[in-house]
Structure formats: C-alpha cells, structure tokens
Amino acid sequence: MEVIDKLAPSILSADFARLGDEVRRVEEAGADLIHFDVMDGHFVPNISIGIPVLESLRKATRLPLDAHLMISEPEKYVERFVKAGASSVSVHSEVCSDIPKIAQLIRSAGARASIGINPETPADRVLAHADRIDMILVMSVHPGFGGQEFIPSAFEKLRYIRKELERRGLALDVEIDGGVKLDNIADVKAAGANVFVSGSGIFGHGDYAQIIDEMRRTVGRTPVDLERK
Ligand code: DX5
Ligand code: ZN
C-alpha cells in the first residue's frame, strides 16, 4: 500500500504583494502542491485570503491547489473553492456536524476531500470516516498563524492514524501542517505523514530551490522520482 510523498509550500508565509511570482518560484523549485490557507477570523483568530485570490492563482501555476479552510460553516463555501480551482479541499472536523456529507459535497464538486483535526481533536473523529475521504490533515500547531513550533504529540497521532489506515487497507494521504521544517521532516515522515506542508520552513529561506531539494532528499525522493498529479 503505497502513498506518494508530496511537498506542499504554504503560501501564508509568502510575500502576498508578489504572490504569482512566489508560487512560480516554488513550482520551479520542485514543489508538488500549493497549500492555500483560508482563515475567517471566527474559526481561527486571524484572517487571510479567499476565493478570488485562489481563482487568480489558478492561472499562475500548473500545480494542484490544496485549499485548507480554517473557517466556520465550511459547507457553505466548499463548492465555490472547487469551482475557483482547488484540487483538494480540507475542512475541519471541529466544525462539521456531518463529515460524510461534506466529503461527498467536495467530491461531487470535483476535488479531493480532506478532513482536518486540530491538536486537541482525537484521531478517531476522522478515522471513523476514513473510507469516504481522500486525505486526513493533522494539525501540528494551533491553526491561525504561520511560524509556530511543531507540537510533538502530533507524532503519536500520526503513528496511530497510519497504523489504523494500514490495518484497514486504506492508502489515504496523511498531511501534516504546522512547524514542519528541514530538521523534523524525516521524523514526521517516519511517523506516517506523506504530505508535508511547510510555510516559514520554505518561504523563510532565501533559496527555495535549495531548501525544497534538501527537504526532498531528506524524505527520500529525488526530483527524478517526482510524480506530479
Ligand atoms: C497554520 C496554517 C499552516 C501554516 C503553516 O494555521 O494552516 O498551513 O501556514 O506554517 P508553518 O509551516 O510556518 O508552521
Ligand atoms: Zn494550512
């Protein structure tokens, strides 16, 4: 049961005044996905970017856009994010009363369905629906801000999730988000993650090609192995 490792720079730490350019630079540097953080000032204590920005970025890159909706009432917006060009949409389990229903909504709109869990949320909340989703997003910081420290209890959660998925024969993507950097990316992979979001760990670095290349070598793939999808 094989899952493919993917590097997903989070543009929350990019220069928003030059966003198209920043995205092209990480694309050329070998990124697999663009992680797009949406915050509503309600589910999280911060506000970021939304549908019109995603729509514009869709024209600026060939990479899949991975929308992470840190918003209340996500069911009202998921279809619009897919229509605007998101390839995958993550919604938070903490604000979904009916996970299978919203997963189906995302899938029927034409994107991959992902459910996120905050550091305090038990993995079982999402594992219960693992056969109806495409990805589990594990938060390793409290959502709302880039540049925070990785919370170590995420390792145990990742191990538990990957073990459960394997036991049930499910090859889901497991995305880790928050505080992922070159110095811990090998450990998060060993714990079971295969989609690595990194904001400040990539955009805080002067040379995107170098840091992405080092991260990729650290998780064990060379650019030649790249399987874009
Ligand atoms: C946090 C966001 C993350 C954030 C990660 O709420 O969901 O995607 O951009 O940033 P770093 O990698 O700097 O922790
Ligand atoms: Zn995110």
PDB file of C-alpha atoms and ligand atoms in Angstrom:
ATOM      1  CA  MET A   1       0.000   0.000   0.000  1.00  0.00           C
ATOM      2  CA  GLU A   2       1.937   2.936  -1.278  1.00  0.00           C
ATOM      3  CA  VAL A   3       1.359   6.624  -0.763  1.00  0.00           C
ATOM      4  CA  ILE A   4       3.410   9.251  -2.577  1.00  0.00           C
ATOM      5  CA  ASP A   5       5.387  11.854  -0.659  1.00  0.00           C
ATOM      6  CA  LYS A   6       4.443  15.415  -1.589  1.00  0.00           C
ATOM      7  CA  LEU A   7       5.906  18.758  -0.573  1.00  0.00           C
ATOM      8  CA  ALA A   8       3.305  21.481  -0.144  1.00  0.00           C
ATOM      9  CA  PRO A   9       4.650  25.001   0.460  1.00  0.00           C
ATOM     10  CA  SER A  10       2.129  27.086   2.401  1.00  0.00           C
ATOM     11  CA  ILE A  11       1.801  30.495   0.797  1.00  0.00           C
ATOM     12  CA  LEU A  12       0.736  32.001   4.116  1.00  0.00           C
ATOM     13  CA  SER A  13       4.421  32.795   4.587  1.00  0.00           C
ATOM     14  CA  ALA A  14       4.923  34.076   1.012  1.00  0.00           C
ATOM     15  CA  ASP A  15       5.085  37.741   0.024  1.00  0.00           C
ATOM     16  CA  PHE A  16       1.426  38.460  -0.822  1.00  0.00           C
ATOM     17  CA  ALA A  17       2.386  41.511  -2.882  1.00  0.00           C
ATOM     18  CA  ARG A  18       4.190  39.172  -5.303  1.00  0.00           C
ATOM     19  CA  LEU A  19       2.133  36.021  -4.878  1.00  0.00           C
ATOM     20  CA  GLY A  20       2.100  34.802  -8.509  1.00  0.00           C
ATOM     21  CA  ASP A  21       5.839  35.122  -8.643  1.00  0.00           C
ATOM     22  CA  GLU A  22       6.342  33.360  -5.313  1.00  0.00           C
ATOM     23  CA  VAL A  23       4.195  30.447  -6.464  1.00  0.00           C
ATOM     24  CA  ARG A  24       6.079  30.171  -9.763  1.00  0.00           C
ATOM     25  CA  ARG A  25       9.344  30.124  -7.866  1.00  0.00           C
ATOM     26  CA  VAL A  26       8.337  27.208  -5.617  1.00  0.00           C
ATOM     27  CA  GLU A  27       6.870  25.419  -8.642  1.00  0.00           C
ATOM     28  CA  GLU A  28      10.190  25.711 -10.476  1.00  0.00           C
ATOM     29  CA  ALA A  29      11.938  24.645  -7.291  1.00  0.00           C
ATOM     30  CA  GLY A  30      10.039  21.318  -7.381  1.00  0.00           C
ATOM     31  CA  ALA A  31       7.013  21.747  -5.105  1.00  0.00           C
ATOM     32  CA  ASP A  32       4.212  19.199  -5.617  1.00  0.00           C
ATOM     33  CA  LEU A  33       1.234  21.183  -4.301  1.00  0.00           C
ATOM     34  CA  ILE A  34       0.455  24.749  -3.285  1.00  0.00           C
ATOM     35  CA  HIS A  35      -1.087  24.830   0.195  1.00  0.00           C
ATOM     36  CA  PHE A  36      -3.621  27.665   0.370  1.00  0.00           C
ATOM     37  CA  ASP A  37      -4.672  28.724   3.894  1.00  0.00           C
ATOM     38  CA  VAL A  38      -8.091  30.313   4.273  1.00  0.00           C
ATOM     39  CA  MET A  39      -8.931  31.942   7.642  1.00  0.00           C
ATOM     40  CA  ASP A  40     -12.168  33.617   8.580  1.00  0.00           C
ATOM     41  CA  GLY A  41     -11.441  35.415  11.863  1.00  0.00           C
ATOM     42  CA  HIS A  42     -14.025  33.150  13.510  1.00  0.00           C
ATOM     43  CA  PHE A  43     -12.866  29.538  13.490  1.00  0.00           C
ATOM     44  CA  VAL A  44      -9.350  30.926  13.958  1.00  0.00           C
ATOM     45  CA  PRO A  45      -8.243  34.296  15.346  1.00  0.00           C
ATOM     46  CA  ASN A  46      -6.814  35.521  12.055  1.00  0.00           C
ATOM     47  CA  ILE A  47      -7.949  36.459   8.533  1.00  0.00           C
ATOM     48  CA  SER A  48      -6.048  35.532   5.387  1.00  0.00           C
ATOM     49  CA  ILE A  49      -7.121  35.054   1.764  1.00  0.00           C
ATOM     50  CA  GLY A  50     -10.087  33.525  -0.040  1.00  0.00           C
ATOM     51  CA  ILE A  51     -11.849  32.607  -3.254  1.00  0.00           C
ATOM     52  CA  PRO A  52     -10.810  35.495  -5.594  1.00  0.00           C
ATOM     53  CA  VAL A  53      -7.134  35.006  -4.743  1.00  0.00           C
ATOM     54  CA  LEU A  54      -7.369  31.264  -5.362  1.00  0.00           C
ATOM     55  CA  GLU A  55      -9.065  31.924  -8.687  1.00  0.00           C
ATOM     56  CA  SER A  56      -6.240  34.226  -9.771  1.00  0.00           C
ATOM     57  CA  LEU A  57      -3.561  31.801  -8.638  1.00  0.00           C
ATOM     58  CA  ARG A  58      -5.186  29.025 -10.648  1.00  0.00           C
ATOM     59  CA  LYS A  59      -3.943  30.847 -13.749  1.00  0.00           C
ATOM     60  CA  ALA A  60      -0.451  31.370 -12.345  1.00  0.00           C
ATOM     61  CA  THR A  61       0.593  27.742 -11.755  1.00  0.00           C
ATOM     62  CA  ARG A  62       0.053  24.227 -13.047  1.00  0.00           C
ATOM     63  CA  LEU A  63       0.408  22.749  -9.567  1.00  0.00           C
ATOM     64  CA  PRO A  64      -2.659  21.475  -7.713  1.00  0.00           C
ATOM     65  CA  LEU A  65      -4.053  23.999  -5.227  1.00  0.00           C
ATOM     66  CA  ASP A  66      -4.634  22.449  -1.810  1.00  0.00           C
ATOM     67  CA  ALA A  67      -7.221  24.621  -0.048  1.00  0.00           C
ATOM     68  CA  HIS A  68      -7.163  24.456   3.760  1.00  0.00           C
ATOM     69  CA  LEU A  69     -10.376  26.017   5.031  1.00  0.00           C
ATOM     70  CA  MET A  70      -9.958  27.200   8.609  1.00  0.00           C
ATOM     71  CA  ILE A  71     -13.482  28.560   8.594  1.00  0.00           C
ATOM     72  CA  SER A  72     -16.807  28.027  10.337  1.00  0.00           C
ATOM     73  CA  GLU A  73     -19.683  26.655   8.240  1.00  0.00           C
ATOM     74  CA  PRO A  74     -17.380  25.263   5.515  1.00  0.00           C
ATOM     75  CA  GLU A  75     -20.326  23.518   3.802  1.00  0.00           C
ATOM     76  CA  LYS A  76     -21.424  26.916   2.533  1.00  0.00           C
ATOM     77  CA  TYR A  77     -18.183  27.503   0.633  1.00  0.00           C
ATOM     78  CA  VAL A  78     -16.573  24.229  -0.463  1.00  0.00           C
ATOM     79  CA  GLU A  79     -18.188  24.123  -3.891  1.00  0.00           C
ATOM     80  CA  ARG A  80     -17.081  27.662  -4.647  1.00  0.00           C
ATOM     81  CA  PHE A  81     -13.490  26.820  -3.752  1.00  0.00           C
ATOM     82  CA  VAL A  82     -13.568  23.841  -6.101  1.00  0.00           C
ATOM     83  CA  LYS A  83     -15.102  25.929  -8.860  1.00  0.00           C
ATOM     84  CA  ALA A  84     -12.382  28.534  -8.345  1.00  0.00           C
ATOM     85  CA  GLY A  85      -9.745  25.834  -8.950  1.00  0.00           C
ATOM     86  CA  ALA A  86      -8.962  23.926  -5.755  1.00  0.00           C
ATOM     87  CA  SER A  87      -7.852  20.315  -6.406  1.00  0.00           C
ATOM     88  CA  SER A  88      -8.254  19.316  -2.788  1.00  0.00           C
ATOM     89  CA  VAL A  89     -10.280  20.889  -0.026  1.00  0.00           C
ATOM     90  CA  SER A  90      -9.641  20.374   3.684  1.00  0.00           C
ATOM     91  CA  VAL A  91     -12.369  21.259   6.147  1.00  0.00           C
ATOM     92  CA  HIS A  92     -12.089  20.990   9.908  1.00  0.00           C
ATOM     93  CA  SER A  93     -13.804  18.159  11.749  1.00  0.00           C
ATOM     94  CA  GLU A  94     -14.423  20.538  14.666  1.00  0.00           C
ATOM     95  CA  VAL A  95     -16.975  22.477  12.597  1.00  0.00           C
ATOM     96  CA  CYS A  96     -18.507  19.624  10.575  1.00  0.00           C
ATOM     97  CA  SER A  97     -21.593  18.034  12.042  1.00  0.00           C
ATOM     98  CA  ASP A  98     -21.802  15.581   9.127  1.00  0.00           C
ATOM     99  CA  ILE A  99     -18.375  14.569   7.829  1.00  0.00           C
ATOM    100  CA  PRO A 100     -19.567  12.049   5.177  1.00  0.00           C
ATOM    101  CA  LYS A 101     -21.947  14.662   3.787  1.00  0.00           C
ATOM    102  CA  ILE A 102     -19.366  17.404   3.355  1.00  0.00           C
ATOM    103  CA  ALA A 103     -16.816  14.909   1.968  1.00  0.00           C
ATOM    104  CA  GLN A 104     -19.373  13.892  -0.629  1.00  0.00           C
ATOM    105  CA  LEU A 105     -20.075  17.546  -1.419  1.00  0.00           C
ATOM    106  CA  ILE A 106     -16.374  18.173  -2.082  1.00  0.00           C
ATOM    107  CA  ARG A 107     -16.006  15.025  -4.174  1.00  0.00           C
ATOM    108  CA  SER A 108     -19.072  15.680  -6.276  1.00  0.00           C
ATOM    109  CA  ALA A 109     -17.835  19.195  -6.949  1.00  0.00           C
ATOM    110  CA  GLY A 110     -14.708  17.528  -8.404  1.00  0.00           C
ATOM    111  CA  ALA A 111     -11.992  17.798  -5.756  1.00  0.00           C
ATOM    112  CA  ARG A 112     -10.300  15.500  -3.272  1.00  0.00           C
ATOM    113  CA  ALA A 113     -11.951  15.564   0.140  1.00  0.00           C
ATOM    114  CA  SER A 114      -9.837  16.062   3.227  1.00  0.00           C
ATOM    115  CA  ILE A 115     -10.777  16.378   6.888  1.00  0.00           C
ATOM    116  CA  GLY A 116      -8.585  18.256   9.339  1.00  0.00           C
ATOM    117  CA  ILE A 117      -8.064  17.690  13.055  1.00  0.00           C
ATOM    118  CA  ASN A 118      -6.709  20.226  15.499  1.00  0.00           C
ATOM    119  CA  PRO A 119      -4.112  19.224  18.110  1.00  0.00           C
ATOM    120  CA  GLU A 120      -6.834  18.559  20.755  1.00  0.00           C
ATOM    121  CA  THR A 121      -9.128  16.607  18.421  1.00  0.00           C
ATOM    122  CA  PRO A 122      -8.885  12.821  18.693  1.00  0.00           C
ATOM    123  CA  ALA A 123      -7.865  10.966  15.553  1.00  0.00           C
ATOM    124  CA  ASP A 124     -10.887   8.688  15.852  1.00  0.00           C
ATOM    125  CA  ARG A 125     -13.151  11.587  14.930  1.00  0.00           C
ATOM    126  CA  VAL A 126     -11.818  11.413  11.399  1.00  0.00           C
ATOM    127  CA  LEU A 127     -10.766   7.766  11.221  1.00  0.00           C
ATOM    128  CA  ALA A 128     -14.410   6.829  11.620  1.00  0.00           C
ATOM    129  CA  HIS A 129     -14.962   8.217   8.096  1.00  0.00           C
ATOM    130  CA  ALA A 130     -11.630   7.235   6.521  1.00  0.00           C
ATOM    131  CA  ASP A 131     -13.250   5.095   3.829  1.00  0.00           C
ATOM    132  CA  ARG A 132     -15.101   8.114   2.419  1.00  0.00           C
ATOM    133  CA  ILE A 133     -12.306  10.696   2.247  1.00  0.00           C
ATOM    134  CA  ASP A 134      -9.079  11.163   0.320  1.00  0.00           C
ATOM    135  CA  MET A 135      -6.858  12.775   2.919  1.00  0.00           C
ATOM    136  CA  ILE A 136      -6.539  13.422   6.657  1.00  0.00           C
ATOM    137  CA  LEU A 137      -4.955  16.718   7.686  1.00  0.00           C
ATOM    138  CA  VAL A 138      -3.218  16.593  11.046  1.00  0.00           C
ATOM    139  CA  MET A 139      -2.537  19.989  12.601  1.00  0.00           C
ATOM    140  CA  SER A 140       0.755  20.099  14.461  1.00  0.00           C
ATOM    141  CA  VAL A 141       0.143  23.702  15.640  1.00  0.00           C
ATOM    142  CA  HIS A 142      -2.992  25.519  16.758  1.00  0.00           C
ATOM    143  CA  PRO A 143      -4.312  26.823  13.430  1.00  0.00           C
ATOM    144  CA  GLY A 144      -4.269  30.539  12.661  1.00  0.00           C
ATOM    145  CA  PHE A 145      -0.657  31.569  12.238  1.00  0.00           C
ATOM    146  CA  GLY A 146       2.460  30.539  10.389  1.00  0.00           C
ATOM    147  CA  GLY A 147       5.833  30.237  12.051  1.00  0.00           C
ATOM    148  CA  GLN A 148       4.780  28.327  15.189  1.00  0.00           C
ATOM    149  CA  GLU A 149       6.609  25.445  16.870  1.00  0.00           C
ATOM    150  CA  PHE A 150       5.683  21.862  15.975  1.00  0.00           C
ATOM    151  CA  ILE A 151       3.661  20.248  18.805  1.00  0.00           C
ATOM    152  CA  PRO A 152       5.360  16.873  19.493  1.00  0.00           C
ATOM    153  CA  SER A 153       2.155  14.991  20.380  1.00  0.00           C
ATOM    154  CA  ALA A 154       1.423  15.065  16.615  1.00  0.00           C
ATOM    155  CA  PHE A 155       3.986  12.264  16.160  1.00  0.00           C
ATOM    156  CA  GLU A 156       1.927   9.824  18.227  1.00  0.00           C
ATOM    157  CA  LYS A 157      -1.234  10.875  16.401  1.00  0.00           C
ATOM    158  CA  LEU A 158       0.398  10.297  13.011  1.00  0.00           C
ATOM    159  CA  ARG A 159       1.618   6.855  14.047  1.00  0.00           C
ATOM    160  CA  TYR A 160      -1.824   5.888  15.289  1.00  0.00           C
ATOM    161  CA  ILE A 161      -3.531   7.157  12.115  1.00  0.00           C
ATOM    162  CA  ARG A 162      -1.148   5.427   9.722  1.00  0.00           C
ATOM    163  CA  LYS A 163      -1.345   2.178  11.677  1.00  0.00           C
ATOM    164  CA  GLU A 164      -5.147   2.255  11.657  1.00  0.00           C
ATOM    165  CA  LEU A 165      -5.263   3.060   7.934  1.00  0.00           C
ATOM    166  CA  GLU A 166      -2.896   0.188   7.165  1.00  0.00           C
ATOM    167  CA  ARG A 167      -4.879  -2.189   9.328  1.00  0.00           C
ATOM    168  CA  ARG A 168      -7.968  -1.283   7.307  1.00  0.00           C
ATOM    169  CA  GLY A 169      -6.157  -1.425   3.947  1.00  0.00           C
ATOM    170  CA  LEU A 170      -6.682   2.274   3.186  1.00  0.00           C
ATOM    171  CA  ALA A 171      -3.951   4.179   1.303  1.00  0.00           C
ATOM    172  CA  LEU A 172      -5.029   7.665   2.286  1.00  0.00           C
ATOM    173  CA  ASP A 173      -2.840  10.729   2.143  1.00  0.00           C
ATOM    174  CA  VAL A 174      -1.932  11.994   5.599  1.00  0.00           C
ATOM    175  CA  GLU A 175      -0.999  15.661   5.539  1.00  0.00           C
ATOM    176  CA  ILE A 176       0.930  17.286   8.361  1.00  0.00           C
ATOM    177  CA  ASP A 177       0.597  21.039   8.820  1.00  0.00           C
ATOM    178  CA  GLY A 178       2.408  23.339  11.206  1.00  0.00           C
ATOM    179  CA  GLY A 179       6.032  23.780  12.197  1.00  0.00           C
ATOM    180  CA  VAL A 180       7.371  21.351   9.583  1.00  0.00           C
ATOM    181  CA  LYS A 181      10.953  22.175   8.648  1.00  0.00           C
ATOM    182  CA  LEU A 182      14.049  20.511   7.265  1.00  0.00           C
ATOM    183  CA  ASP A 183      15.104  19.385  10.742  1.00  0.00           C
ATOM    184  CA  ASN A 184      11.913  17.413  11.547  1.00  0.00           C
ATOM    185  CA  ILE A 185      10.571  16.372   8.133  1.00  0.00           C
ATOM    186  CA  ALA A 186      12.238  12.942   8.304  1.00  0.00           C
ATOM    187  CA  ASP A 187      10.634  12.297  11.698  1.00  0.00           C
ATOM    188  CA  VAL A 188       7.148  13.288  10.524  1.00  0.00           C
ATOM    189  CA  LYS A 189       7.552  11.008   7.525  1.00  0.00           C
ATOM    190  CA  ALA A 190       8.693   8.138   9.761  1.00  0.00           C
ATOM    191  CA  ALA A 191       5.605   8.724  11.931  1.00  0.00           C
ATOM    192  CA  GLY A 192       3.317   8.263   8.914  1.00  0.00           C
ATOM    193  CA  ALA A 193       2.767  11.579   7.121  1.00  0.00           C
ATOM    194  CA  ASN A 194       3.221  11.716   3.343  1.00  0.00           C
ATOM    195  CA  VAL A 195       2.060  15.263   2.504  1.00  0.00           C
ATOM    196  CA  PHE A 196       4.288  17.856   4.110  1.00  0.00           C
ATOM    197  CA  VAL A 197       3.041  21.423   4.455  1.00  0.00           C
ATOM    198  CA  SER A 198       5.770  23.941   5.161  1.00  0.00           C
ATOM    199  CA  GLY A 199       5.305  27.709   5.208  1.00  0.00           C
ATOM    200  CA  SER A 200       8.038  29.519   7.080  1.00  0.00           C
ATOM    201  CA  GLY A 201      10.285  26.458   6.619  1.00  0.00           C
ATOM    202  CA  ILE A 202      10.335  27.186   2.850  1.00  0.00           C
ATOM    203  CA  PHE A 203       9.383  30.847   2.345  1.00  0.00           C
ATOM    204  CA  GLY A 204      11.569  31.930   5.257  1.00  0.00           C
ATOM    205  CA  HIS A 205      14.522  30.546   3.374  1.00  0.00           C
ATOM    206  CA  GLY A 206      16.375  32.663   0.801  1.00  0.00           C
ATOM    207  CA  ASP A 207      16.828  29.906  -1.772  1.00  0.00           C
ATOM    208  CA  TYR A 208      13.594  27.972  -2.411  1.00  0.00           C
ATOM    209  CA  ALA A 209      15.213  25.510  -4.814  1.00  0.00           C
ATOM    210  CA  GLN A 210      17.864  24.599  -2.281  1.00  0.00           C
ATOM    211  CA  ILE A 211      15.533  24.108   0.660  1.00  0.00           C
ATOM    212  CA  ILE A 212      12.970  22.151  -1.373  1.00  0.00           C
ATOM    213  CA  ASP A 213      15.714  19.968  -2.772  1.00  0.00           C
ATOM    214  CA  GLU A 214      17.105  19.317   0.705  1.00  0.00           C
ATOM    215  CA  MET A 215      13.660  18.528   2.079  1.00  0.00           C
ATOM    216  CA  ARG A 216      13.011  16.153  -0.778  1.00  0.00           C
ATOM    217  CA  ARG A 217      16.302  14.364  -0.314  1.00  0.00           C
ATOM    218  CA  THR A 218      15.582  14.151   3.396  1.00  0.00           C
ATOM    219  CA  VAL A 219      12.232  12.466   2.843  1.00  0.00           C
ATOM    220  CA  GLY A 220      13.910  10.100   0.424  1.00  0.00           C
ATOM    221  CA  ARG A 221      12.892  11.115  -3.054  1.00  0.00           C
ATOM    222  CA  THR A 222      14.930  12.645  -5.808  1.00  0.00           C
ATOM    223  CA  PRO A 223      13.343  15.069  -8.324  1.00  0.00           C
ATOM    224  CA  VAL A 224      13.538  12.277 -10.923  1.00  0.00           C
ATOM    225  CA  ASP A 225      11.009  10.267  -8.910  1.00  0.00           C
ATOM    226  CA  LEU A 226       8.574  13.136  -8.975  1.00  0.00           C
ATOM    227  CA  GLU A 227       5.117  12.016  -9.868  1.00  0.00           C
ATOM    228  CA  ARG A 228       3.001  15.086 -10.487  1.00  0.00           C
ATOM    229  CA  LYS A 229      -0.700  14.678 -10.191  1.00  0.00           C
TER     230      LYS A 229
HETATM  231  C1  DX5 B   1      -1.497  27.407  10.154  1.00  0.00           C
HETATM  232  C2  DX5 B   1      -1.652  27.048   8.697  1.00  0.00           C
HETATM  233  C3  DX5 B   1      -0.404  26.483   8.141  1.00  0.00           C
HETATM  234  C4  DX5 B   1       0.760  27.438   8.186  1.00  0.00           C
HETATM  235  C5  DX5 B   1       1.988  26.623   8.344  1.00  0.00           C
HETATM  236  O1  DX5 B   1      -2.722  27.723  10.699  1.00  0.00           O
HETATM  237  O2  DX5 B   1      -2.675  26.106   8.481  1.00  0.00           O
HETATM  238  O3  DX5 B   1      -0.587  25.962   6.839  1.00  0.00           O
HETATM  239  O4  DX5 B   1       0.877  28.250   7.070  1.00  0.00           O
HETATM  240  O5  DX5 B   1       3.064  27.480   8.534  1.00  0.00           O
HETATM  241  P1  DX5 B   1       4.420  26.986   9.155  1.00  0.00           P
HETATM  242  O6  DX5 B   1       4.961  25.931   8.250  1.00  0.00           O
HETATM  243  O7  DX5 B   1       5.249  28.227   9.180  1.00  0.00           O
HETATM  244  O8  DX5 B   1       4.117  26.450  10.534  1.00  0.00           O
HETATM  245 ZN    ZN B   2      -2.652  25.055   6.493  1.00  0.00          ZN
END
